Coordinates of C-alpha atoms and ligand atoms in Angstrom, one line a residue:
Chain A
M1 CA 91.0 -119.3 0.1
D2 CA 91.0 -117.5 3.4
Y3 CA 88.0 -116.6 5.4
S4 CA 87.7 -112.9 4.6
F5 CA 88.4 -113.5 0.9
A6 CA 85.5 -116.0 0.9
L7 CA 83.3 -113.5 2.7
Q8 CA 84.2 -110.8 0.2
Q9 CA 83.2 -113.2 -2.7
L10 CA 80.0 -114.0 -0.9
V11 CA 79.1 -110.3 -0.9
Y12 CA 79.8 -110.0 -4.6
G13 CA 78.0 -113.2 -5.4
L14 CA 74.9 -112.3 -3.4
T15 CA 74.7 -108.9 -5.1
V16 CA 74.7 -110.3 -8.6
G17 CA 72.5 -113.1 -7.3
C18 CA 69.8 -110.7 -6.1
L19 CA 69.7 -109.0 -9.5
Y20 CA 69.4 -112.4 -11.3
G21 CA 66.7 -113.4 -8.8
L22 CA 64.6 -110.2 -9.3
L23 CA 64.7 -110.8 -13.1
A24 CA 64.0 -114.5 -12.7
I25 CA 60.8 -114.0 -10.8
G26 CA 59.1 -112.5 -13.8
Y27 CA 60.1 -115.4 -16.0
S28 CA 58.9 -117.8 -13.5
M29 CA 55.5 -116.2 -12.8
V30 CA 54.6 -115.7 -16.4
Y31 CA 55.6 -119.3 -17.1
G32 CA 53.6 -120.5 -14.2
V33 CA 50.4 -118.8 -15.4
L34 CA 50.7 -119.1 -19.2
R35 CA 53.4 -121.8 -19.8
L36 CA 55.1 -119.2 -21.9
I37 CA 58.8 -118.4 -21.7
N38 CA 58.7 -114.7 -22.2
F39 CA 62.0 -114.1 -23.9
A40 CA 61.3 -110.4 -24.1
H41 CA 61.5 -110.3 -20.3
G42 CA 65.2 -109.6 -20.1
D43 CA 64.8 -106.6 -22.4
L44 CA 62.6 -105.0 -19.8
L45 CA 65.7 -104.5 -17.8
M46 CA 67.1 -102.4 -20.7
V47 CA 63.8 -100.5 -21.1
S48 CA 63.8 -99.6 -17.4
A49 CA 67.4 -98.5 -17.5
Y50 CA 66.7 -96.2 -20.4
I51 CA 63.6 -94.7 -18.7
G52 CA 65.6 -94.2 -15.5
F53 CA 68.5 -92.6 -17.5
F54 CA 66.2 -90.2 -19.4
G55 CA 64.4 -89.3 -16.3
I56 CA 67.6 -88.3 -14.5
V57 CA 69.8 -87.0 -17.3
I58 CA 67.3 -85.4 -19.8
F59 CA 64.4 -84.4 -17.6
H60 CA 66.4 -83.8 -14.5
L61 CA 63.9 -85.5 -12.3
P62 CA 64.9 -86.5 -8.8
W63 CA 66.2 -90.1 -8.3
P64 CA 63.1 -91.5 -6.6
V65 CA 60.8 -90.0 -9.2
S66 CA 62.9 -91.4 -12.1
F67 CA 63.0 -94.9 -10.4
A68 CA 59.3 -95.0 -9.7
G69 CA 58.6 -93.8 -13.2
A70 CA 60.8 -96.5 -14.7
I71 CA 59.2 -99.2 -12.6
A72 CA 55.6 -98.0 -13.4
L73 CA 56.2 -97.5 -17.1
T74 CA 58.0 -100.9 -17.5
A75 CA 55.1 -102.6 -15.7
L76 CA 52.8 -101.0 -18.1
L77 CA 54.9 -102.1 -21.0
G78 CA 54.8 -105.6 -19.6
I79 CA 51.0 -105.5 -19.8
L80 CA 51.0 -104.0 -23.3
I81 CA 53.4 -106.7 -24.5
D82 CA 51.0 -109.4 -23.3
R83 CA 47.9 -107.7 -24.7
G84 CA 49.5 -106.8 -28.0
A85 CA 51.6 -109.9 -28.7
Y86 CA 50.5 -112.8 -26.6
K87 CA 46.8 -112.4 -26.0
P88 CA 45.9 -112.6 -29.7
I89 CA 47.6 -116.0 -30.0
R90 CA 46.5 -117.4 -26.6
K91 CA 44.7 -120.4 -28.2
S92 CA 47.5 -121.2 -30.7
P93 CA 50.1 -123.9 -30.1
R94 CA 52.8 -122.9 -27.6
I95 CA 55.5 -122.8 -30.1
N96 CA 53.8 -119.8 -31.8
A97 CA 53.9 -117.9 -28.5
L98 CA 57.6 -118.8 -28.0
I99 CA 58.5 -117.5 -31.5
T100 CA 56.5 -114.4 -30.9
A101 CA 58.3 -113.8 -27.6
I102 CA 61.7 -114.0 -29.4
G103 CA 60.2 -111.5 -32.0
V104 CA 59.1 -109.1 -29.2
S105 CA 62.6 -109.3 -27.8
F106 CA 64.2 -108.4 -31.1
L107 CA 61.6 -105.6 -31.6
L108 CA 62.4 -104.0 -28.3
E109 CA 66.2 -104.2 -28.8
N110 CA 66.0 -102.8 -32.3
V111 CA 63.6 -100.1 -31.6
A112 CA 66.0 -98.9 -28.9
L113 CA 68.9 -99.2 -31.3
V114 CA 67.2 -97.2 -34.0
T115 CA 65.7 -94.5 -31.8
I116 CA 68.4 -94.1 -29.2
G117 CA 71.5 -95.5 -30.9
G118 CA 73.9 -98.2 -30.0
R119 CA 76.5 -96.2 -28.2
P120 CA 76.4 -97.0 -24.5
K121 CA 75.2 -94.2 -22.3
S122 CA 76.8 -93.9 -18.9
F123 CA 74.3 -94.2 -16.1
P124 CA 74.8 -91.6 -13.4
T125 CA 75.4 -93.3 -10.1
P126 CA 73.6 -91.5 -7.3
G127 CA 75.7 -90.5 -4.3
F128 CA 73.9 -92.6 -1.8
V129 CA 75.1 -95.9 -3.3
S130 CA 78.7 -95.0 -3.6
G131 CA 81.3 -95.9 -0.9
A132 CA 81.6 -99.0 1.1
I133 CA 81.3 -100.3 4.6
V134 CA 84.6 -101.9 5.8
V135 CA 84.3 -104.8 8.3
G136 CA 87.7 -106.2 9.0
D137 CA 89.2 -107.3 5.7
V138 CA 85.9 -107.3 4.0
S139 CA 84.6 -104.3 2.1
I140 CA 80.8 -104.3 1.6
P141 CA 79.9 -101.7 -1.1
T142 CA 77.0 -99.5 -0.1
L143 CA 75.3 -100.5 -3.3
S144 CA 75.4 -104.2 -2.3
V145 CA 73.5 -103.3 0.9
W146 CA 70.9 -101.4 -1.1
V147 CA 70.6 -104.2 -3.6
F148 CA 70.2 -106.8 -0.9
V149 CA 67.6 -104.8 1.1
V150 CA 65.6 -103.8 -1.9
T151 CA 65.5 -107.3 -3.2
V152 CA 64.4 -108.8 0.2
V153 CA 61.7 -106.2 0.5
L154 CA 60.4 -106.7 -3.0
L155 CA 60.6 -110.5 -2.8
T156 CA 58.7 -110.4 0.5
L157 CA 56.0 -108.1 -0.9
C158 CA 55.7 -110.2 -4.1
M159 CA 55.3 -113.5 -2.1
A160 CA 52.8 -111.8 0.2
V161 CA 50.7 -110.7 -2.8
V162 CA 50.8 -114.2 -4.3
K163 CA 50.0 -115.9 -1.0
K164 CA 47.5 -113.6 0.6
T165 CA 45.6 -111.4 -1.9
R166 CA 42.7 -112.6 -4.0
I167 CA 44.5 -111.8 -7.2
G168 CA 47.5 -113.8 -5.9
I169 CA 45.2 -116.8 -5.2
A170 CA 43.7 -116.4 -8.6
M171 CA 47.3 -116.5 -10.1
R172 CA 48.0 -119.7 -8.4
A173 CA 44.6 -121.2 -9.5
L174 CA 45.2 -120.0 -13.0
S175 CA 48.5 -121.8 -13.2
R176 CA 46.7 -125.1 -12.8
D177 CA 43.3 -124.7 -14.5
M178 CA 42.4 -121.6 -16.5
E179 CA 39.0 -122.8 -17.5
T180 CA 37.7 -123.4 -14.0
V181 CA 39.1 -119.9 -12.9
M182 CA 36.9 -118.4 -15.6
L183 CA 33.9 -120.4 -14.2
M184 CA 34.5 -118.6 -10.9
G185 CA 33.6 -115.3 -12.6
V186 CA 37.2 -114.2 -12.8
D187 CA 38.4 -112.3 -15.9
K188 CA 41.5 -114.3 -16.6
D189 CA 43.1 -111.5 -18.7
R190 CA 43.1 -109.2 -15.7
V191 CA 44.9 -111.8 -13.7
I192 CA 47.4 -112.3 -16.5
S193 CA 47.9 -108.6 -16.9
F194 CA 48.6 -108.4 -13.2
T195 CA 51.1 -111.2 -13.5
F196 CA 53.0 -109.4 -16.3
A197 CA 52.9 -106.1 -14.4
L198 CA 54.3 -107.6 -11.2
G199 CA 57.0 -109.5 -13.0
S200 CA 57.9 -106.5 -15.2
A201 CA 58.1 -104.2 -12.1
L202 CA 60.5 -106.5 -10.5
A203 CA 62.6 -106.6 -13.6
A204 CA 62.5 -102.8 -13.8
A205 CA 63.8 -102.5 -10.2
G206 CA 66.5 -105.0 -11.1
G207 CA 67.3 -103.0 -14.2
I208 CA 67.9 -99.8 -12.3
M209 CA 70.1 -101.5 -9.8
W210 CA 71.9 -103.4 -12.5
C211 CA 72.8 -100.0 -14.0
M212 CA 74.2 -98.8 -10.8
K213 CA 76.5 -101.7 -10.7
Y214 CA 77.4 -101.8 -14.4
P215 CA 76.6 -98.2 -15.5
A216 CA 76.5 -98.7 -19.3
V217 CA 73.0 -98.4 -20.9
E218 CA 72.7 -99.9 -24.3
P219 CA 70.1 -101.7 -26.4
F220 CA 71.4 -105.2 -25.9
M221 CA 72.2 -104.9 -22.2
G222 CA 69.2 -107.1 -21.2
V223 CA 70.2 -110.1 -23.3
I224 CA 72.8 -111.8 -21.1
P225 CA 71.1 -111.0 -17.8
G226 CA 67.9 -112.2 -19.3
L227 CA 69.4 -115.5 -20.3
K228 CA 71.0 -115.9 -16.9
A229 CA 67.7 -115.1 -15.2
F230 CA 66.0 -117.7 -17.3
V231 CA 68.6 -120.2 -16.2
A232 CA 68.0 -119.1 -12.6
A233 CA 64.3 -119.7 -13.0
V234 CA 64.9 -123.2 -14.4
L235 CA 67.4 -123.9 -11.7
G236 CA 64.9 -122.9 -8.9
G237 CA 62.0 -124.7 -10.6
I238 CA 60.2 -122.5 -13.1
G239 CA 56.8 -121.5 -11.8
S240 CA 58.1 -121.0 -8.3
I241 CA 58.8 -117.5 -7.0
S242 CA 61.0 -118.5 -4.1
G243 CA 62.7 -121.0 -6.4
A244 CA 63.5 -118.2 -8.9
A245 CA 65.0 -116.1 -6.2
M246 CA 67.0 -119.0 -4.9
G247 CA 68.1 -119.9 -8.4
G248 CA 69.4 -116.4 -8.9
M249 CA 71.4 -116.5 -5.7
I250 CA 72.9 -119.9 -6.5
L251 CA 73.9 -118.7 -10.0
G252 CA 75.4 -115.4 -8.8
L253 CA 77.4 -117.2 -6.1
A254 CA 78.5 -120.0 -8.5
E255 CA 79.8 -117.5 -11.0
V256 CA 81.7 -115.4 -8.5
F257 CA 83.2 -118.3 -6.6
I258 CA 84.3 -120.2 -9.7
V259 CA 86.2 -117.2 -10.9
A260 CA 87.6 -116.5 -7.4
V261 CA 88.9 -120.1 -7.1
Q262 CA 90.2 -120.4 -10.6
P263 CA 91.0 -116.9 -11.9
E264 CA 92.2 -118.3 -15.2
W265 CA 88.6 -119.4 -15.8
S266 CA 87.2 -115.9 -15.7
G267 CA 86.6 -116.1 -19.5
Y268 CA 84.1 -118.9 -18.8
R269 CA 82.1 -116.9 -16.3
D270 CA 79.0 -116.7 -18.6
A271 CA 79.3 -120.4 -19.4
V272 CA 78.7 -121.3 -15.7
A273 CA 75.1 -120.5 -16.1
F274 CA 74.6 -122.8 -19.0
F275 CA 76.6 -125.6 -17.5
L276 CA 74.4 -125.4 -14.4
M277 CA 71.3 -125.5 -16.6
I278 CA 72.5 -128.6 -18.4
V279 CA 73.3 -130.3 -15.1
I280 CA 69.9 -129.4 -13.6
L281 CA 68.0 -130.5 -16.7
L282 CA 69.8 -133.8 -16.7
T283 CA 69.4 -134.5 -13.0
R284 CA 66.3 -132.7 -11.8
P285 CA 64.3 -131.2 -14.6
T286 CA 61.7 -129.7 -12.4
G287 CA 64.3 -127.6 -10.6
I288 CA 65.1 -127.3 -6.9
M289 CA 61.8 -126.0 -5.7
G290 CA 59.7 -127.0 -8.6
E291 CA 56.8 -129.4 -8.3
R292 CA 56.0 -131.9 -10.9
L293 CA 53.4 -130.6 -13.2
P294 CA 50.8 -132.8 -14.8
D295 CA 52.0 -132.2 -18.3
Chain B
M1 CA 14.6 -119.3 -16.2
L2 CA 16.9 -120.8 -18.8
Q3 CA 15.8 -121.2 -22.4
I4 CA 17.8 -122.9 -25.1
E5 CA 16.7 -123.0 -28.6
D6 CA 18.1 -125.0 -31.5
L7 CA 21.7 -125.0 -30.1
Q8 CA 24.3 -126.2 -32.6
V9 CA 27.9 -126.9 -31.9
S10 CA 30.6 -128.6 -33.9
Y11 CA 34.2 -129.4 -32.9
G12 CA 36.1 -129.0 -36.1
G13 CA 34.0 -130.9 -38.6
I14 CA 32.2 -133.1 -36.0
R15 CA 28.7 -132.0 -35.0
A16 CA 28.3 -132.5 -31.3
L17 CA 25.0 -130.7 -30.9
K18 CA 22.5 -130.8 -33.8
G19 CA 19.8 -128.5 -32.5
V20 CA 19.2 -128.8 -28.8
S21 CA 16.2 -127.1 -27.3
L22 CA 15.3 -127.2 -23.7
E23 CA 14.1 -125.2 -20.8
V24 CA 14.9 -125.0 -17.1
G25 CA 12.1 -123.6 -14.9
A26 CA 12.8 -121.5 -11.8
K27 CA 13.4 -123.3 -8.5
E28 CA 13.2 -126.7 -10.0
I29 CA 15.6 -129.6 -10.5
V30 CA 15.9 -130.3 -14.2
T31 CA 18.0 -133.1 -15.3
L32 CA 19.7 -133.8 -18.6
L33 CA 20.4 -137.5 -19.1
G34 CA 22.4 -139.3 -21.8
S35 CA 25.2 -141.8 -22.3
N36 CA 28.9 -141.1 -22.9
G37 CA 29.5 -138.7 -25.7
A38 CA 25.9 -137.8 -26.1
G39 CA 26.8 -134.1 -25.8
K40 CA 25.7 -133.3 -22.2
S41 CA 28.9 -131.6 -21.2
T42 CA 29.0 -129.7 -24.5
T43 CA 25.5 -128.4 -23.8
V44 CA 26.4 -127.0 -20.5
R45 CA 29.8 -125.7 -21.6
V46 CA 28.1 -123.7 -24.2
I47 CA 25.7 -122.3 -21.7
S48 CA 28.5 -121.1 -19.4
G49 CA 30.5 -119.7 -22.3
L50 CA 33.4 -122.2 -22.4
V51 CA 32.4 -123.4 -25.9
I52 CA 31.2 -121.2 -28.7
A53 CA 27.9 -122.1 -30.4
Q54 CA 27.5 -121.9 -34.1
A55 CA 23.8 -121.4 -34.0
G56 CA 20.9 -121.2 -31.6
N57 CA 19.8 -119.0 -28.7
I58 CA 20.5 -119.1 -25.0
R59 CA 18.5 -116.9 -22.7
F60 CA 18.9 -116.6 -18.9
E61 CA 16.3 -114.7 -17.0
G62 CA 15.2 -113.2 -20.3
K63 CA 18.7 -111.9 -21.2
N64 CA 20.6 -113.3 -24.2
I65 CA 23.8 -114.8 -22.9
K66 CA 24.9 -116.7 -26.0
N67 CA 28.7 -116.6 -26.6
L68 CA 29.4 -114.1 -23.7
P69 CA 32.7 -114.8 -22.0
P70 CA 32.4 -117.2 -19.1
H71 CA 33.2 -114.7 -16.4
K72 CA 30.4 -112.4 -17.5
I73 CA 27.9 -115.3 -17.6
Q74 CA 28.9 -116.4 -14.1
R75 CA 28.3 -112.9 -12.8
H76 CA 24.7 -113.1 -14.0
G77 CA 24.2 -115.8 -11.3
L78 CA 24.6 -118.8 -13.5
V79 CA 27.2 -121.0 -11.9
H80 CA 28.7 -124.1 -13.4
I81 CA 30.4 -127.0 -11.5
P82 CA 32.4 -128.7 -14.2
E83 CA 32.6 -132.4 -14.8
G84 CA 35.4 -134.0 -12.7
R85 CA 34.9 -131.4 -9.9
K86 CA 38.0 -129.4 -10.9
V87 CA 38.9 -128.2 -7.4
F88 CA 42.2 -126.3 -7.3
A89 CA 44.4 -129.0 -5.9
N90 CA 47.3 -126.6 -5.1
L91 CA 45.1 -124.2 -3.1
T92 CA 43.7 -124.8 0.4
I93 CA 40.1 -125.5 1.0
K94 CA 39.5 -122.0 2.2
E95 CA 41.3 -120.5 -0.8
N96 CA 39.1 -122.6 -3.1
L97 CA 36.0 -121.3 -1.4
L98 CA 37.4 -117.8 -1.7
M99 CA 37.8 -118.2 -5.4
G100 CA 34.0 -118.9 -5.6
A101 CA 33.4 -115.5 -3.9
Y102 CA 36.0 -113.6 -5.9
Y103 CA 33.9 -110.4 -6.2
T104 CA 32.4 -110.4 -2.7
R105 CA 34.4 -107.8 -0.9
A106 CA 32.2 -107.0 2.1
K107 CA 33.6 -108.8 5.1
S108 CA 30.2 -109.5 6.7
E109 CA 28.8 -110.9 3.4
L110 CA 31.8 -113.1 3.0
S111 CA 31.6 -114.5 6.5
R112 CA 27.9 -115.2 6.0
L113 CA 28.8 -117.2 2.8
F114 CA 31.5 -119.1 4.6
D115 CA 29.2 -119.9 7.5
R116 CA 26.6 -121.2 5.2
V117 CA 29.0 -123.5 3.3
Y118 CA 30.7 -124.7 6.5
D119 CA 27.2 -125.4 8.0
T120 CA 26.3 -127.5 5.0
F121 CA 29.7 -129.2 4.8
P122 CA 31.3 -129.4 8.3
I123 CA 34.2 -131.4 6.9
L124 CA 35.3 -128.4 4.9
S125 CA 35.3 -126.3 8.0
S126 CA 37.5 -128.5 10.1
R127 CA 40.0 -128.9 7.2
S128 CA 39.9 -125.4 5.8
Q129 CA 43.7 -125.0 5.8
Q130 CA 44.4 -128.3 4.1
L131 CA 45.3 -128.4 0.4
A132 CA 42.3 -129.4 -1.7
G133 CA 44.4 -132.0 -3.5
T134 CA 44.5 -134.1 -0.3
L135 CA 40.7 -134.6 -0.1
S136 CA 39.0 -137.7 -1.2
G137 CA 36.8 -137.7 -4.3
G138 CA 33.6 -137.3 -2.4
E139 CA 35.1 -134.5 -0.3
Q140 CA 36.3 -132.8 -3.4
Q141 CA 32.8 -132.9 -4.8
M142 CA 31.5 -131.3 -1.6
L143 CA 34.2 -128.6 -2.0
A144 CA 33.2 -128.0 -5.6
I145 CA 29.6 -127.6 -4.6
G146 CA 30.6 -125.4 -1.6
R147 CA 32.8 -123.3 -3.9
A148 CA 29.8 -122.8 -6.3
L149 CA 27.5 -121.8 -3.4
M150 CA 30.0 -119.1 -2.5
S151 CA 29.1 -117.5 -5.9
K152 CA 25.5 -117.0 -4.8
P153 CA 24.1 -118.9 -7.8
R154 CA 20.5 -118.5 -9.0
L155 CA 21.0 -121.3 -11.4
L156 CA 23.5 -124.0 -10.6
I157 CA 24.7 -126.3 -13.3
M158 CA 26.2 -129.6 -12.1
D159 CA 27.9 -131.8 -14.6
E160 CA 27.9 -135.4 -13.3
P161 CA 28.4 -134.7 -9.6
S162 CA 28.1 -138.4 -8.8
L163 CA 30.8 -139.5 -11.3
G164 CA 33.3 -141.9 -9.7
L165 CA 31.8 -141.7 -6.2
A166 CA 30.9 -144.6 -3.9
P167 CA 27.1 -145.3 -3.6
M168 CA 26.9 -143.9 -0.1
V169 CA 28.5 -140.6 -1.2
V170 CA 26.3 -140.5 -4.2
A171 CA 23.3 -140.6 -1.9
D172 CA 24.7 -137.7 0.1
V173 CA 25.3 -135.7 -3.1
F174 CA 21.8 -136.1 -4.2
R175 CA 20.4 -135.1 -0.8
I176 CA 22.5 -132.0 -0.9
V177 CA 21.2 -131.2 -4.4
E178 CA 17.6 -131.4 -3.1
K179 CA 18.5 -129.2 -0.2
I180 CA 20.0 -126.5 -2.4
R181 CA 16.9 -126.6 -4.5
D182 CA 14.8 -126.2 -1.4
E183 CA 16.8 -123.1 -0.5
G184 CA 15.6 -121.5 -3.8
V185 CA 18.4 -122.3 -6.2
T186 CA 17.4 -123.7 -9.6
I187 CA 19.4 -126.8 -10.5
F188 CA 20.3 -128.1 -13.9
L189 CA 21.7 -131.5 -13.2
I190 CA 23.7 -133.5 -15.8
E191 CA 23.7 -137.2 -15.0
Q192 CA 24.4 -140.7 -16.2
N193 CA 23.0 -142.1 -13.0
A194 CA 19.5 -141.9 -14.4
N195 CA 17.7 -143.6 -11.6
A196 CA 18.9 -141.3 -8.8
A197 CA 18.6 -138.2 -11.0
L198 CA 15.0 -138.9 -12.1
R199 CA 13.9 -139.5 -8.5
I200 CA 14.7 -136.0 -7.5
A201 CA 14.1 -134.2 -10.8
N202 CA 11.0 -132.1 -11.5
Y203 CA 11.6 -132.4 -15.2
A204 CA 14.0 -134.4 -17.4
F205 CA 15.5 -134.4 -20.9
L206 CA 17.2 -137.2 -22.6
L207 CA 20.0 -136.4 -25.0
E208 CA 21.1 -138.8 -27.7
N209 CA 23.7 -138.1 -30.3
G210 CA 23.3 -134.4 -30.0
V211 CA 19.5 -134.2 -30.1
I212 CA 16.8 -134.3 -27.4
S213 CA 15.0 -137.6 -27.9
L214 CA 12.7 -137.6 -25.0
E215 CA 11.5 -135.2 -22.3
G216 CA 8.9 -135.2 -19.5
P217 CA 8.4 -135.0 -15.7
G218 CA 11.0 -137.1 -13.7
Y219 CA 8.5 -139.7 -12.5
E220 CA 7.2 -140.2 -16.1
L221 CA 10.7 -140.9 -17.5
L222 CA 11.4 -143.2 -14.6
T223 CA 8.6 -145.5 -15.9
N224 CA 9.2 -145.0 -19.6
P225 CA 10.0 -148.4 -21.1
K226 CA 12.7 -146.9 -23.4
V227 CA 14.5 -145.2 -20.5
K228 CA 14.1 -148.3 -18.4
Q229 CA 15.6 -150.4 -21.1
A230 CA 18.6 -148.2 -22.0
Y231 CA 19.4 -146.2 -18.9
L232 CA 18.0 -147.9 -15.8
G233 CA 19.6 -151.3 -16.6
G234 CA 16.2 -152.7 -17.5
V235 CA 15.3 -153.2 -13.9
S236 CA 11.7 -152.5 -13.1
E237 CA 10.3 -151.8 -9.7
Ligands
ATP1 N1 37.1 -130.4 -27.2 C1 36.6 -131.3 -28.1 N2 37.1 -131.5 -29.3 C2 36.6 -132.4 -30.1 N3 35.5 -133.1 -29.9 C3 35.0 -133.0 -28.7 C4 35.5 -132.1 -27.7 N4 34.7 -132.2 -26.6 C5 33.8 -133.1 -26.8 N5 33.9 -133.6 -28.1 C6 33.1 -134.7 -28.7 O1 31.8 -134.2 -28.7 C7 30.9 -135.3 -28.3 C8 30.1 -134.9 -27.1 O2 31.0 -134.8 -26.0 P1 30.5 -134.4 -24.5 O3 31.7 -134.3 -23.7 O4 29.6 -133.3 -24.6 O5 29.7 -135.7 -24.1 P2 29.0 -136.1 -22.7 O6 27.6 -136.4 -23.0 O7 29.3 -135.0 -21.7 O8 29.8 -137.4 -22.3 P3 30.3 -138.0 -20.9 O9 29.1 -138.6 -20.3 O10 31.4 -138.9 -21.3 O11 30.8 -136.8 -20.1 C9 31.7 -136.5 -28.2 O12 31.7 -137.2 -29.4 C10 33.1 -136.0 -27.9 O13 34.1 -136.8 -28.4
MG2 MG1 30.4 -135.0 -20.0

């Protein structure tokens, strides 16, 4: 594998990795706060894609408006999912919440299927992401630059919120001790809603960019990215934001490089994620950045 | 300031409180004594809304607060330091204190609160950027008290603040409790260390198997033969 070929694969790997990472953060944050694997999280990517699609194609809204709308509405949906599906069973055993999460996922997919239909819609790619920057033998798609910049900005913002703001501090406190957070006069449901909103907004941003890369919008488009993002979150250490981002990158790079080195393995591309997950669960169950939790 | 009438709580089928009535007067230290499993923590967890009561009344400054959610009760000025301190080990000391003042937005007010806590507990000031999990048990108790003071309590509930601390540190804790009372905060102190608690308490209740079996001024219980026998190790002075 020569140098520029490797660099080219690096560009591809980082691009997919950013998208996995954005999606993984929501999984990780919700798990951190509620110890819940929100299996409906991947479907938010699909919801955001449809909202973006309708905004642009049906309502002829400008790109930025459609994107902002998709992110805001998906964040709202994240809050509603928590309030409607998870909050009523907060005190039940964890397995109930897990089953509910799978139910919410099926619900979103099937509502999309029934109301919009299963035929993939082609997502219009805006002009500003087409083209590529060519450096020597390496071609960097403009979209990859956008994906990378947007991801870095969102990740930085998200980490700053969690590190510096009051609600971010409350999120971290809540992840360890819900009862004592309530004794501080904090309405825990507000903090939980905020967590869902933040994670869902990142998933929505990832969803829009996903569609620019793979421009087919359909009801089940969130399933595989969702599973991969879940693996990325476990890989990085579920509960950790930087871990989720890093897990996404590692997974994206691993997928791209394995296929690049062994093109005949390209059929196994999706299996890479699950192989990595098995390895990490066997060797380091808390993930790369994960800290050991008391339970 | 705080009135409790006929409070009844069961966990599943087990009755933990079988009709507890007590009263905490303003600007006093009132203590609730009892052995392991008597129902002390249950009593205060009901007061602060963590546990739902099946029957009874709880009034704080005249308002009915029974079965309100904990965050609403706290915002009435009733602040509860839980058993086992429960500092947020993954947050810094400063962040822990900030959690206590979650709704205090004004910068000047916030720095006044920080100054007061750092004055009372200089150790917290010098280590404000350190993770709370790295503090010793005694220091964590100071942090838990400091964090509660950040909430501007009018009534402070302390559930066994001396639990697991060395005698020297226990003495410090009790001195601080008196100091807080002298600053005008009412204290409801849960203790198993009956001797130390009765010495500083204006009034005391004894809880046995979910009922109040004895009450009276602190000094009176200190010399009560029954209390001496069961809770003061039988030592007379
Ligand atoms: N969450 C719970 N579920 C079931 N039973 C409980 C629960 N919490 C307390 N109990 C029971 O209620 C009774 C009173 O417990 P509580 O914690 O109030 O006692 P305590 O006086 O605070 O004891 P300690 O001095 O050990 O802290 C005990 O028999 C205890 O086992
Ligand atoms: Mg107790």
